[in-house]
Coordinates of C-alpha atoms in Angstrom, one line a residue:
Chain Z
M1 CA -16.4 -1.8 -58.2
E2 CA -16.9 -5.1 -56.6
E3 CA -20.3 -6.5 -56.5
R4 CA -21.8 -6.4 -53.0
E5 CA -24.5 -8.5 -51.6
F6 CA -27.1 -6.7 -49.5
T7 CA -28.2 -8.9 -46.7
Q8 CA -30.1 -8.2 -43.5
E9 CA -27.1 -7.7 -41.4
M10 CA -24.1 -6.0 -42.9
K11 CA -20.6 -6.4 -41.4
P12 CA -18.2 -3.5 -41.5
P13 CA -15.8 -3.8 -44.4
A14 CA -12.7 -5.8 -43.6
H15 CA -9.6 -3.6 -42.9
T16 CA -7.0 -6.3 -43.3
K17 CA -5.1 -6.2 -46.6
S18 CA -2.5 -8.6 -47.9
P19 CA 1.0 -7.2 -47.6
A20 CA 1.4 -7.1 -51.3
R21 CA -1.8 -5.2 -51.6
W22 CA -0.7 -2.8 -48.9
L23 CA 2.6 -2.1 -50.7
K24 CA 0.8 -1.5 -54.0
D25 CA -1.7 0.9 -52.4
N26 CA 0.8 2.9 -50.3
L27 CA 4.2 2.8 -51.9
F28 CA 3.6 2.0 -55.6
N29 CA 0.3 3.6 -56.5
T30 CA 1.6 6.3 -58.8
W31 CA 4.7 6.7 -61.1
Y32 CA 6.3 9.2 -58.8
N33 CA 5.7 7.2 -55.7
V34 CA 7.2 4.2 -57.4
L35 CA 10.3 6.3 -58.2
L36 CA 10.5 7.7 -54.6
S37 CA 10.1 4.2 -53.1
C38 CA 12.8 2.7 -55.3
L39 CA 15.2 5.6 -54.4
V40 CA 14.6 5.2 -50.7
L41 CA 15.1 1.4 -50.9
V42 CA 18.4 1.9 -52.7
V43 CA 19.6 4.4 -50.1
L44 CA 18.4 2.2 -47.2
F45 CA 20.2 -0.7 -48.7
F46 CA 23.5 1.1 -48.9
V47 CA 23.3 2.6 -45.5
F48 CA 22.5 -0.7 -43.9
K49 CA 25.2 -2.4 -45.9
V50 CA 27.8 0.0 -44.8
L51 CA 26.6 0.0 -41.2
L52 CA 26.3 -3.8 -40.9
T53 CA 29.6 -4.4 -42.7
W54 CA 31.3 -2.1 -40.3
A55 CA 29.6 -3.5 -37.2
F56 CA 30.4 -7.2 -38.1
T57 CA 33.8 -6.9 -39.8
E58 CA 35.7 -3.7 -39.1
A59 CA 34.5 -2.7 -35.6
K60 CA 36.7 -3.8 -32.7
W61 CA 34.0 -4.5 -30.1
G62 CA 36.6 -5.9 -27.7
V63 CA 36.9 -2.5 -26.2
I64 CA 33.5 -2.8 -24.6
P65 CA 33.9 -6.1 -22.5
A66 CA 37.4 -5.1 -21.7
N67 CA 36.2 -1.9 -20.0
L68 CA 32.8 -3.1 -18.8
Q69 CA 33.5 -2.4 -15.2
L70 CA 34.8 1.1 -16.0
F71 CA 31.5 1.8 -17.9
G72 CA 29.5 0.4 -15.0
V73 CA 31.1 2.0 -12.0
G74 CA 34.0 4.1 -13.2
S75 CA 37.0 4.1 -10.8
Y76 CA 35.0 2.6 -7.9
P77 CA 37.7 0.5 -6.2
R78 CA 37.5 -3.2 -7.0
E79 CA 37.8 -4.5 -3.4
Q80 CA 34.8 -2.3 -2.5
I81 CA 32.6 -3.5 -5.3
W82 CA 30.5 -5.4 -2.8
R83 CA 28.9 -2.0 -1.9
V84 CA 27.5 -1.7 -5.4
W85 CA 26.2 -5.2 -5.3
S86 CA 24.6 -4.5 -2.0
V87 CA 22.8 -1.5 -3.5
I88 CA 21.6 -3.7 -6.4
Y89 CA 20.4 -6.3 -3.9
I90 CA 18.5 -3.7 -1.9
F91 CA 16.9 -2.6 -5.2
C92 CA 16.1 -6.2 -6.1
V93 CA 14.4 -6.8 -2.7
L94 CA 12.2 -3.7 -3.2
V95 CA 11.3 -4.5 -6.8
G96 CA 10.6 -8.1 -5.9
L97 CA 8.3 -7.3 -3.0
S98 CA 6.5 -4.5 -5.0
A99 CA 6.0 -6.9 -7.9
G100 CA 4.6 -9.6 -5.5
I101 CA 2.2 -7.1 -3.9
W102 CA 1.1 -4.9 -6.8
G103 CA 1.6 -7.2 -9.8
A104 CA 0.8 -5.8 -13.2
L105 CA 3.5 -3.3 -14.4
T106 CA 5.8 -3.8 -11.4
L107 CA 5.6 -7.6 -12.0
R108 CA 6.7 -7.2 -15.6
F109 CA 9.5 -4.9 -14.6
A110 CA 10.7 -7.4 -12.0
L111 CA 10.7 -10.2 -14.5
V112 CA 12.7 -8.2 -17.0
L113 CA 15.1 -7.2 -14.3
G114 CA 15.5 -10.9 -13.2
G115 CA 16.1 -11.8 -16.8
I116 CA 18.9 -9.2 -17.1
W117 CA 20.6 -10.6 -14.0
F118 CA 20.2 -14.1 -15.4
I119 CA 21.8 -13.2 -18.7
G120 CA 24.6 -11.6 -16.6
A121 CA 25.0 -14.9 -14.7
L122 CA 25.3 -16.9 -17.9
S123 CA 27.8 -14.4 -19.5
P124 CA 31.6 -15.2 -19.5
F125 CA 32.5 -12.9 -16.6
E126 CA 34.8 -13.8 -13.8
L127 CA 33.3 -16.4 -11.5
S128 CA 32.8 -14.0 -8.6
T129 CA 30.8 -11.6 -10.8
R130 CA 28.6 -14.4 -12.1
G131 CA 28.0 -15.4 -8.5
W132 CA 26.8 -11.9 -7.7
F133 CA 24.5 -11.9 -10.7
L134 CA 23.1 -15.3 -9.7
G135 CA 22.5 -13.9 -6.2
A136 CA 20.6 -11.0 -7.7
V137 CA 18.3 -13.4 -9.6
A138 CA 17.7 -15.3 -6.4
T139 CA 17.1 -12.1 -4.4
T140 CA 14.6 -10.8 -6.9
V141 CA 12.7 -14.1 -7.1
V142 CA 12.6 -14.8 -3.4
S143 CA 11.4 -11.2 -2.7
L144 CA 8.7 -11.6 -5.3
L145 CA 7.5 -14.9 -3.8
L146 CA 7.6 -13.4 -0.3
G147 CA 5.6 -10.4 -1.3
R148 CA 2.8 -12.3 -3.1
G149 CA -0.6 -11.3 -1.8
R150 CA 0.8 -9.4 1.2
T151 CA -1.3 -6.3 0.4
N152 CA -1.1 -5.2 4.1
L153 CA 2.6 -4.5 3.5
R154 CA 1.9 -1.7 1.0
P155 CA 2.6 1.3 3.2
W156 CA 5.8 -0.5 4.5
I157 CA 7.1 -1.0 1.0
L158 CA 6.4 2.6 0.1
G159 CA 8.3 3.6 3.2
G160 CA 11.0 1.2 2.2
W161 CA 11.4 2.9 -1.2
L162 CA 11.7 6.3 0.5
L163 CA 14.2 5.0 3.0
S164 CA 16.2 3.3 0.3
F165 CA 17.6 6.5 -1.0
P166 CA 19.6 7.6 2.0
L167 CA 20.4 3.9 2.7
I168 CA 21.8 3.5 -0.8
M169 CA 24.0 6.6 -0.5
I170 CA 25.4 5.5 2.8
V171 CA 26.1 2.0 1.5
L172 CA 27.9 3.4 -1.6
R173 CA 29.8 5.9 0.4
G174 CA 30.6 4.0 3.5
F175 CA 32.3 6.0 6.3
G176 CA 35.5 7.9 6.4
E177 CA 38.8 6.4 5.2
N178 CA 37.4 2.9 4.8
G179 CA 34.6 4.1 2.5
V180 CA 34.6 5.1 -1.1
L181 CA 35.0 8.8 -1.8
T182 CA 32.3 10.2 -4.1
S183 CA 35.1 11.3 -6.5
N184 CA 35.5 7.7 -7.2
W185 CA 31.9 7.2 -8.1
G186 CA 31.6 7.0 -11.9
G187 CA 30.2 5.4 -15.0
L188 CA 26.6 4.3 -15.3
L189 CA 26.5 4.2 -11.5
L190 CA 27.1 7.9 -11.3
T191 CA 24.7 8.7 -14.2
L192 CA 21.9 6.7 -12.5
I193 CA 22.5 8.2 -9.1
L194 CA 22.4 11.7 -10.5
A195 CA 19.3 11.0 -12.6
V196 CA 17.3 9.1 -9.9
V197 CA 18.0 11.7 -7.2
G198 CA 17.2 14.5 -9.7
I199 CA 13.9 12.9 -10.7
V200 CA 12.8 11.8 -7.2
V201 CA 13.6 15.2 -5.6
S202 CA 12.7 17.6 -8.4
F203 CA 9.2 16.0 -8.9
P204 CA 7.7 17.0 -5.5
L205 CA 9.7 20.2 -5.6
G206 CA 8.2 21.0 -9.0
V207 CA 4.7 20.2 -7.8
F208 CA 5.2 22.5 -4.7
L209 CA 6.5 25.3 -6.9
A210 CA 3.6 24.9 -9.3
L211 CA 1.1 25.2 -6.4
C212 CA 3.0 28.2 -5.0
R213 CA 2.8 29.9 -8.4
Q214 CA -1.0 29.5 -8.3
S215 CA -1.2 30.7 -4.7
D216 CA -3.6 33.5 -3.6
L217 CA -0.8 35.0 -1.6
P218 CA 1.1 37.4 -3.8
A219 CA 4.5 37.1 -2.0
I220 CA 4.5 33.3 -2.4
R221 CA 3.4 33.6 -6.0
W222 CA 6.1 36.1 -6.9
I223 CA 8.9 34.2 -5.2
S224 CA 7.9 31.0 -7.0
T225 CA 7.5 32.8 -10.4
A226 CA 10.8 34.6 -10.0
Y227 CA 12.6 31.3 -9.2
I228 CA 11.1 29.4 -12.1
E229 CA 11.8 32.2 -14.6
A230 CA 15.3 32.7 -13.3
V231 CA 16.3 29.1 -13.6
R232 CA 14.6 28.6 -16.9
G233 CA 16.5 31.6 -18.3
V234 CA 19.9 29.9 -17.7
P235 CA 21.5 26.9 -19.3
L236 CA 22.0 23.9 -17.0
I237 CA 25.7 24.0 -17.7
T238 CA 25.9 27.5 -16.2
I239 CA 24.2 26.2 -13.0
L240 CA 26.6 23.3 -12.8
F241 CA 29.6 25.6 -13.3
M242 CA 28.2 27.9 -10.6
G243 CA 27.8 25.0 -8.3
N244 CA 31.4 23.9 -9.0
I245 CA 33.2 27.2 -8.9
L246 CA 31.1 29.9 -7.3
V247 CA 29.9 28.0 -4.3
P248 CA 33.5 27.3 -3.0
I249 CA 34.5 30.9 -3.7
F250 CA 31.6 32.6 -2.0
M251 CA 31.2 30.0 0.8
P252 CA 34.8 28.9 1.5
G253 CA 34.0 27.3 4.8
L254 CA 31.2 25.2 3.3
D255 CA 32.7 22.0 2.1
I256 CA 30.0 20.2 0.1
N257 CA 31.3 17.5 -2.0
Q258 CA 31.2 17.8 -5.8
V259 CA 28.7 15.0 -6.5
L260 CA 26.2 16.5 -4.0
R261 CA 26.6 20.0 -5.6
M262 CA 25.8 18.5 -9.0
M263 CA 22.8 16.7 -7.6
L264 CA 21.5 20.0 -6.2
G265 CA 22.2 21.8 -9.5
I266 CA 20.4 19.2 -11.6
T267 CA 17.5 19.0 -9.1
F268 CA 16.9 22.7 -8.8
F269 CA 17.2 23.1 -12.6
S270 CA 14.7 20.3 -13.3
A271 CA 12.3 21.5 -10.7
A272 CA 11.6 24.7 -12.5
Y273 CA 10.6 22.9 -15.7
M274 CA 8.7 20.4 -13.7
A275 CA 6.7 23.2 -12.1
E276 CA 5.7 24.5 -15.5
N277 CA 4.6 21.1 -16.6
V278 CA 2.5 20.6 -13.5
R279 CA 1.0 24.1 -13.8
G280 CA -0.2 23.2 -17.2
G281 CA -2.1 20.3 -15.7
L282 CA -3.4 22.4 -12.8
Q283 CA -4.9 24.9 -15.3
G284 CA -6.7 22.2 -17.1
I285 CA -8.8 21.3 -14.0
P286 CA -12.2 23.1 -14.1
R287 CA -13.2 25.4 -11.3
G288 CA -16.1 23.2 -10.6
Q289 CA -13.8 20.5 -9.3
H290 CA -12.4 22.8 -6.7
E291 CA -15.8 24.0 -5.7
A292 CA -17.3 20.5 -5.5
A293 CA -14.3 19.5 -3.3
Q294 CA -14.8 22.5 -1.0
A295 CA -18.6 22.0 -0.9
V296 CA -18.0 18.4 0.4
G297 CA -15.9 20.0 3.2
L298 CA -12.3 19.1 2.0
N299 CA -9.7 21.7 3.1
Y300 CA -7.0 23.0 0.7
V301 CA -4.5 20.3 1.3
Q302 CA -7.1 17.5 0.9
T303 CA -8.6 19.2 -2.2
M304 CA -5.2 19.3 -3.9
L305 CA -4.2 15.8 -2.7
F306 CA -7.3 13.9 -3.6
I307 CA -9.0 15.9 -6.3
V308 CA -6.8 18.3 -8.2
L309 CA -3.4 16.8 -8.3
P310 CA -4.4 13.3 -9.3
Q311 CA -6.3 14.7 -12.3
A312 CA -3.7 17.3 -13.1
L313 CA -0.7 15.0 -13.0
R314 CA -2.4 12.3 -15.0
S315 CA -3.0 14.7 -17.8
V316 CA 0.7 15.8 -18.0
I317 CA 2.4 12.4 -17.6
P318 CA 3.8 12.7 -21.2
A319 CA 5.3 16.1 -20.4
I320 CA 6.6 15.0 -17.0
V321 CA 8.3 11.9 -18.3
G322 CA 9.7 13.9 -21.2
Q323 CA 11.3 16.1 -18.5
F324 CA 12.6 13.0 -16.7
I325 CA 14.2 11.7 -19.9
A326 CA 15.8 15.1 -20.6
L327 CA 17.2 15.2 -17.1
F328 CA 18.6 11.7 -17.5
K329 CA 20.5 12.7 -20.6
D330 CA 21.5 16.1 -19.2
T331 CA 23.4 14.3 -16.4
S332 CA 26.1 13.8 -19.0
L333 CA 27.0 17.5 -18.6
V334 CA 28.7 16.7 -15.3
A335 CA 31.5 15.2 -17.4
I336 CA 32.5 18.8 -18.4
I337 CA 33.3 19.7 -14.8
G338 CA 35.4 16.6 -14.3
L339 CA 33.0 14.0 -13.0
I340 CA 33.4 10.7 -14.8
D341 CA 29.9 9.6 -15.6
L342 CA 29.0 7.2 -18.4
L343 CA 29.9 9.7 -21.1
G344 CA 33.0 10.7 -19.1
V345 CA 34.1 7.0 -19.0
A346 CA 33.6 6.8 -22.8
R347 CA 35.9 9.8 -23.3
S348 CA 38.5 8.5 -21.0
V349 CA 38.5 5.1 -22.7
I350 CA 39.0 6.7 -26.1
A351 CA 41.9 8.7 -24.7
N352 CA 43.6 5.5 -23.6
P353 CA 46.4 4.6 -26.1
D354 CA 45.4 0.9 -25.9
W355 CA 42.0 1.7 -27.5
F356 CA 43.1 4.4 -29.8
G357 CA 40.7 5.3 -32.7
L358 CA 37.7 3.4 -31.4
Q359 CA 35.4 6.5 -30.9
A360 CA 32.6 5.0 -33.0
E361 CA 32.4 1.7 -31.0
V362 CA 32.6 3.4 -27.6
Y363 CA 30.1 6.2 -28.4
L364 CA 27.7 3.9 -30.0
F365 CA 27.8 1.7 -27.0
A366 CA 27.1 4.7 -24.7
A367 CA 24.3 5.8 -27.0
I368 CA 22.7 2.4 -26.8
I369 CA 22.8 2.5 -23.0
Y370 CA 21.2 5.9 -22.9
F371 CA 18.6 4.8 -25.3
I372 CA 17.7 1.7 -23.3
F373 CA 17.1 3.7 -20.2
S374 CA 15.3 6.6 -22.0
Y375 CA 13.1 4.3 -23.9
S376 CA 12.2 2.3 -20.8
M377 CA 11.0 5.4 -19.1
S378 CA 8.9 6.3 -22.2
Y379 CA 7.5 2.8 -22.4
G380 CA 6.8 2.8 -18.6
S381 CA 4.9 6.1 -18.9
Q382 CA 2.7 4.7 -21.7
E383 CA 1.9 1.7 -19.6
I384 CA 1.1 3.9 -16.6
E385 CA -1.2 6.0 -18.7
T386 CA -3.1 2.9 -19.9
A387 CA -3.3 1.5 -16.3
L388 CA -4.7 4.8 -15.0
G389 CA -7.2 5.0 -17.9
V390 CA -6.0 8.4 -19.0
G391 CA -8.5 9.9 -21.5
E392 CA -11.2 7.3 -20.5
H393 CA -12.4 8.7 -17.3
Chain C
M1 CA -19.5 21.5 17.4
A2 CA -21.2 23.6 14.8
G3 CA -23.7 26.0 16.3
H4 CA -26.3 25.3 18.8
E5 CA -29.4 23.0 18.5
N6 CA -32.1 25.1 16.9
A7 CA -35.5 25.4 18.4
P8 CA -38.1 24.4 15.9
N9 CA -38.9 28.0 14.9
D10 CA -35.4 29.4 14.9
P11 CA -34.1 30.3 11.5
I12 CA -31.3 28.0 10.4
I13 CA -30.0 30.6 7.8
I14 CA -30.1 34.3 8.5
C15 CA -29.0 36.9 6.0
E16 CA -28.8 40.6 6.9
D17 CA -28.2 43.2 4.2
V18 CA -25.9 41.0 2.1
H19 CA -24.0 42.8 -0.7
K20 CA -21.6 41.4 -3.2
W21 CA -19.7 42.9 -6.1
F22 CA -17.9 41.2 -9.0
D23 CA -15.3 44.0 -9.6
D24 CA -17.6 46.9 -10.3
F25 CA -20.8 44.9 -10.9
H26 CA -23.1 45.0 -8.0
V27 CA -24.6 41.4 -8.0
L28 CA -26.3 41.3 -4.6
R29 CA -27.9 44.5 -3.4
G30 CA -28.9 44.1 0.2
I31 CA -30.4 40.6 0.6
T32 CA -32.2 40.3 4.0
T33 CA -34.1 37.1 4.6
S34 CA -34.1 34.0 6.7
F35 CA -34.9 30.3 6.3
Q36 CA -36.4 27.9 8.8
T37 CA -35.3 24.4 9.5
G38 CA -37.2 22.1 7.2
E39 CA -38.2 24.9 4.9
R40 CA -38.3 24.2 1.2
A41 CA -37.6 27.4 -0.7
V42 CA -37.4 27.8 -4.5
I43 CA -35.4 30.7 -5.8
C44 CA -36.1 31.9 -9.3
G45 CA -35.5 34.9 -11.5
P46 CA -34.0 35.9 -14.8
S47 CA -30.4 35.0 -15.6
G48 CA -27.9 37.4 -14.1
S49 CA -30.3 38.3 -11.3
G50 CA -27.9 37.0 -8.6
K51 CA -29.8 33.9 -7.5
S52 CA -27.0 31.5 -8.1
T53 CA -24.5 33.9 -6.5
F54 CA -26.8 34.2 -3.5
I55 CA -26.9 30.5 -2.7
R56 CA -23.2 30.2 -3.4
T57 CA -22.5 32.8 -0.7
L58 CA -24.3 30.5 1.8
N59 CA -21.4 28.0 1.8
R60 CA -18.8 30.6 1.0
L61 CA -18.1 29.5 -2.6
E62 CA -18.6 33.2 -3.1
E63 CA -17.5 35.8 -0.6
H64 CA -19.9 38.5 0.4
Q65 CA -18.4 41.9 1.0
R66 CA -21.0 43.5 3.2
G67 CA -23.7 42.3 5.6
T68 CA -23.9 39.1 7.7
I69 CA -24.8 35.6 6.9
I70 CA -25.3 33.2 9.8
V71 CA -25.7 29.5 9.0
D72 CA -26.7 27.1 11.8
G73 CA -25.5 29.6 14.4
V74 CA -22.1 30.2 12.8
E75 CA -21.3 33.5 11.2
L76 CA -19.6 33.2 7.8
S77 CA -16.4 35.2 7.9
D78 CA -12.8 34.8 6.8
D79 CA -12.3 32.3 9.6
L80 CA -11.4 29.1 7.8
R81 CA -12.5 26.9 10.6
N82 CA -16.0 28.4 10.5
I83 CA -16.1 28.0 6.7
N84 CA -15.2 24.3 7.0
L85 CA -17.7 23.7 9.8
I86 CA -20.5 25.3 7.7
R87 CA -19.5 23.4 4.6
Q88 CA -19.9 20.1 6.5
E89 CA -23.5 21.1 7.4
V90 CA -24.4 22.4 4.0
G91 CA -24.6 20.1 1.0
M92 CA -24.5 21.5 -2.5
V93 CA -25.6 20.2 -5.9
F94 CA -24.3 21.9 -9.0
Q95 CA -25.6 22.6 -12.4
Q96 CA -22.7 20.8 -14.1
F97 CA -22.7 17.9 -11.5
N98 CA -19.0 18.4 -10.8
L99 CA -18.4 14.8 -10.0
F100 CA -14.8 13.8 -9.7
P101 CA -14.0 12.0 -13.0
H102 CA -11.0 10.0 -11.7
L103 CA -13.0 8.4 -8.9
S104 CA -15.8 5.8 -9.2
N105 CA -19.3 6.8 -8.3
L106 CA -18.9 5.1 -5.0
Q107 CA -15.6 6.8 -4.2
N108 CA -17.1 10.1 -5.2
I109 CA -19.6 9.6 -2.3
T110 CA -17.3 8.1 0.3
L111 CA -14.5 10.7 -0.1
G112 CA -16.1 13.3 2.1
P113 CA -17.2 10.9 4.9
I114 CA -13.8 9.3 5.0
R115 CA -11.6 12.4 4.8
V116 CA -13.8 15.0 6.6
R117 CA -16.0 13.0 8.9
K118 CA -13.2 10.5 9.5
M119 CA -15.3 7.4 9.0
T120 CA -13.8 4.1 8.2
K121 CA -13.9 2.9 4.6
S122 CA -16.5 0.2 5.3
E123 CA -18.8 2.5 7.2
A124 CA -18.6 5.1 4.5
E125 CA -19.3 2.5 1.8
E126 CA -22.3 1.1 3.6
I127 CA -23.7 4.6 3.8
A128 CA -22.8 5.3 0.2
L129 CA -24.5 2.2 -1.1
S130 CA -27.7 2.9 0.8
L131 CA -27.7 6.4 -0.6
L132 CA -27.2 5.1 -4.1
E133 CA -30.2 2.8 -3.4
R134 CA -32.2 5.8 -2.3
V135 CA -31.5 7.7 -5.5
D136 CA -32.2 4.5 -7.4
I137 CA -28.8 3.7 -9.1
A138 CA -27.2 1.2 -6.8
D139 CA -26.2 -0.8 -9.8
Q140 CA -23.9 2.0 -11.0
A141 CA -21.7 2.2 -7.8
Y142 CA -18.5 0.8 -9.4
K143 CA -18.7 2.7 -12.7
Y144 CA -17.1 6.0 -13.3
P145 CA -19.1 9.2 -13.8
S146 CA -18.2 9.3 -17.5
E147 CA -19.9 5.9 -18.0
I148 CA -23.4 7.0 -16.8
S149 CA -26.0 9.4 -18.1
G150 CA -26.3 13.0 -17.0
G151 CA -29.4 12.3 -15.0
Q152 CA -27.6 9.5 -13.2
Q153 CA -24.6 11.7 -12.6
Q154 CA -26.7 14.3 -11.0
R155 CA -28.3 11.7 -8.7
V156 CA -24.8 10.5 -7.7
A157 CA -24.0 14.2 -7.0
I158 CA -27.0 14.4 -4.7
A159 CA -26.0 11.2 -3.0
R160 CA -22.5 12.7 -2.5
A161 CA -23.9 15.7 -0.8
L162 CA -26.2 13.7 1.3
A163 CA -23.4 11.4 2.5
M164 CA -22.1 14.2 4.7
E165 CA -25.5 14.2 6.5
P166 CA -26.0 17.9 5.9
K167 CA -28.7 19.9 7.7
I168 CA -29.2 22.1 4.6
M169 CA -29.1 21.2 0.9
L170 CA -28.5 23.8 -1.8
F171 CA -29.4 23.1 -5.4
D172 CA -27.9 25.4 -8.1
E173 CA -30.0 24.8 -11.2
P174 CA -29.7 21.1 -10.8
T175 CA -31.7 20.2 -14.0
S176 CA -30.5 23.0 -16.3
A177 CA -27.8 20.9 -17.9
L178 CA -29.9 17.8 -18.4
D179 CA -31.6 16.4 -21.5
P180 CA -35.4 16.8 -21.1
E181 CA -36.1 13.1 -20.5
M182 CA -33.7 13.0 -17.6
I183 CA -35.1 16.0 -15.7
T184 CA -37.9 14.0 -14.1
E185 CA -35.6 11.4 -12.6
V186 CA -33.7 14.1 -10.8
L187 CA -36.8 16.0 -9.7
D188 CA -38.2 12.8 -8.3
V189 CA -35.2 12.4 -6.1
M190 CA -35.6 16.0 -4.9
R191 CA -39.3 15.5 -4.2
E192 CA -38.5 12.4 -2.1
L193 CA -35.8 14.5 -0.3
A194 CA -38.3 17.3 0.4
R195 CA -40.8 14.8 1.9
S196 CA -38.1 13.5 4.2
G197 CA -38.0 17.0 5.9
M198 CA -34.7 18.3 4.5
T199 CA -34.1 22.0 4.5
M200 CA -33.8 22.8 0.8
L201 CA -32.9 25.9 -1.1
V202 CA -33.4 25.3 -4.8
V203 CA -32.5 27.7 -7.7
T204 CA -34.5 26.4 -10.6
H205 CA -36.6 27.3 -13.6
E206 CA -38.8 24.2 -13.0
M207 CA -42.0 26.1 -12.1
G208 CA -44.1 22.9 -11.8
F209 CA -41.6 21.6 -9.2
A210 CA -41.8 24.9 -7.4
R211 CA -45.6 24.9 -7.2
E212 CA -45.7 21.3 -6.0
V213 CA -42.9 21.2 -3.5
A214 CA -41.9 24.6 -2.3
D215 CA -43.2 26.2 0.9
R216 CA -42.0 29.5 -0.4
I217 CA -40.8 31.1 -3.6
L218 CA -38.3 33.9 -3.8
F219 CA -38.1 35.9 -7.0
F220 CA -34.8 37.6 -7.6
D221 CA -34.2 40.5 -10.0
E222 CA -31.1 42.7 -10.4
G223 CA -29.6 41.4 -7.2
A224 CA -32.6 41.9 -4.9
I225 CA -35.5 39.9 -3.7
V226 CA -38.5 41.3 -5.5
E227 CA -41.2 38.9 -4.4
D228 CA -41.2 36.4 -1.5
A229 CA -44.5 34.4 -1.2
A230 CA -46.1 31.0 -0.8
P231 CA -46.5 29.3 -4.2
A232 CA -50.3 29.9 -4.4
D233 CA -49.9 33.6 -3.9
F234 CA -46.8 33.7 -6.1
F235 CA -48.4 32.2 -9.1
D236 CA -52.0 33.4 -8.7
N237 CA -51.5 36.8 -7.2
P238 CA -48.0 38.2 -7.8
Q239 CA -47.5 41.7 -6.4
H240 CA -44.9 43.1 -8.7
E241 CA -44.9 43.8 -12.4
R242 CA -41.6 42.1 -13.0
T243 CA -42.8 38.9 -11.3
K244 CA -46.0 38.9 -13.4
L245 CA -43.9 39.3 -16.5
F246 CA -41.6 36.5 -15.5
I247 CA -44.4 34.1 -14.6
S248 CA -46.2 34.8 -17.9
Q249 CA -43.0 34.2 -19.8
T250 CA -42.1 31.0 -18.0
L251 CA -45.5 29.5 -18.0
Q252 CA -46.1 30.1 -21.7
H253 CA -44.3 26.9 -22.6

């Protein structure tokens, strides 16, 4: 034991340990821990050695830059690529304005986004592509500066976000023969469209279903429960197949395009899970909260909107974001029915004789892209929880 | 608007033969009584006697299954518009405070005036701040309920109810969940409210408060009003055995 001095005021014992001390206490404190630690170190060494040797000497990474446009937008025609950039610019304007007005998390997001465009502008792409990237940097920065302090624009920006969805679809599709058929949408573009539409539509739908399942009216409760249980009892791939094959058979006159059918399938599937997540949150709200809201004179809609849902949704942010991430990755299933999303592009690149035998490089690249988006959502949700003070009040 | 203007001696609450069941359990067994504007009534009785259920039927947090309840000239029925009208006229304070934890104390108070009374934010905040002043915690306006003591939370809850400018205030055991040293601060606020002429129905075990503030004490047992008397008569000359027993038990400590 160390000798301690007792003085009038005692400070809590220091928690910081030197790294060497930490290693000794945690990894090398007994003979079997020493043995295990050494074993793990040896295994790690060899795994990393093999992996890094492969990545830096054997792997032919040339396949990635050569097919970058394919990964990005699939078979979207080159001469129409301005449509994609227009969509990116719309996004930049909204992100920039939001960042200027709200600051905090949106500001950091805008800065990261601007940074990505900047890196794109510096990369050895064709001159026109680098020009587009530079334009995106400028659009983001100018919107950010324009939005600064304009708090009175808040409702307009929210409206703008809402309006941006149909607008983006129209810009991407164009009209008639001069536009781009959705069958040419592909790559990361298609993955993101499916995921964003799925998330944005299934969330309110899920909240609605959860409220219906808690309704006092038996008919509404039963319908909602039946829907949720039916959808949850079926794999997503089944729903996508049904959308792809059964809808045209049973409704031959109805010519809905394939991308839209997949959007609907993913959305309806996700909504059922979302509903159960939200219901979990609703059940955690004490009865006293409903009663207090009613006693103040709030009606049902106001009670839900201002008292119950804000608390319920906050408590299930991790579950909801988990569902968003699952949905994002599940969009890869559309490759099976013939749409060329990010994973579909990966498969078609591998099938190309020019790039034969490069599965590892291509799939690793796709995995990294999926990881970046999934982890961003996860990180964002943690930031939102901190910002809302979840668990504090 | 809600009801008609009451003449000074018109009852503001009228209950006729009110019955309520929880499944098979007969909680309220024919309550017939009325309350005048400005009256301060204390309702007491053993637990399970139906006293809380009774005041909760008055703003329809509980539904009664037989009899009529008329509050400020409006009969309580399934008509949602009537219920919402009455809830605007009747403020309620709960045993567990039931503040909204995701809103600041100030927002707890302004929510009703803004959303129901359609006041502007600045009007509502002005009223809320003056009410917080009145219940003596103006300095806690921008904190959250979890950051203040139970006694302070209950005072915010009282301010929240008062912000709707109710004609009647219902208190459902407002001090039962409080640590002893915080009971006084809440009772002081209620005393001040009583002096201001508010119509108050208070379910409580605080017999000192009842003796001092009430015009009238109603004793509930097994879902019925057993004794209904002025405080002096109630404490010094109770008519029923059960009342005598209750008084002797509660005054022992």
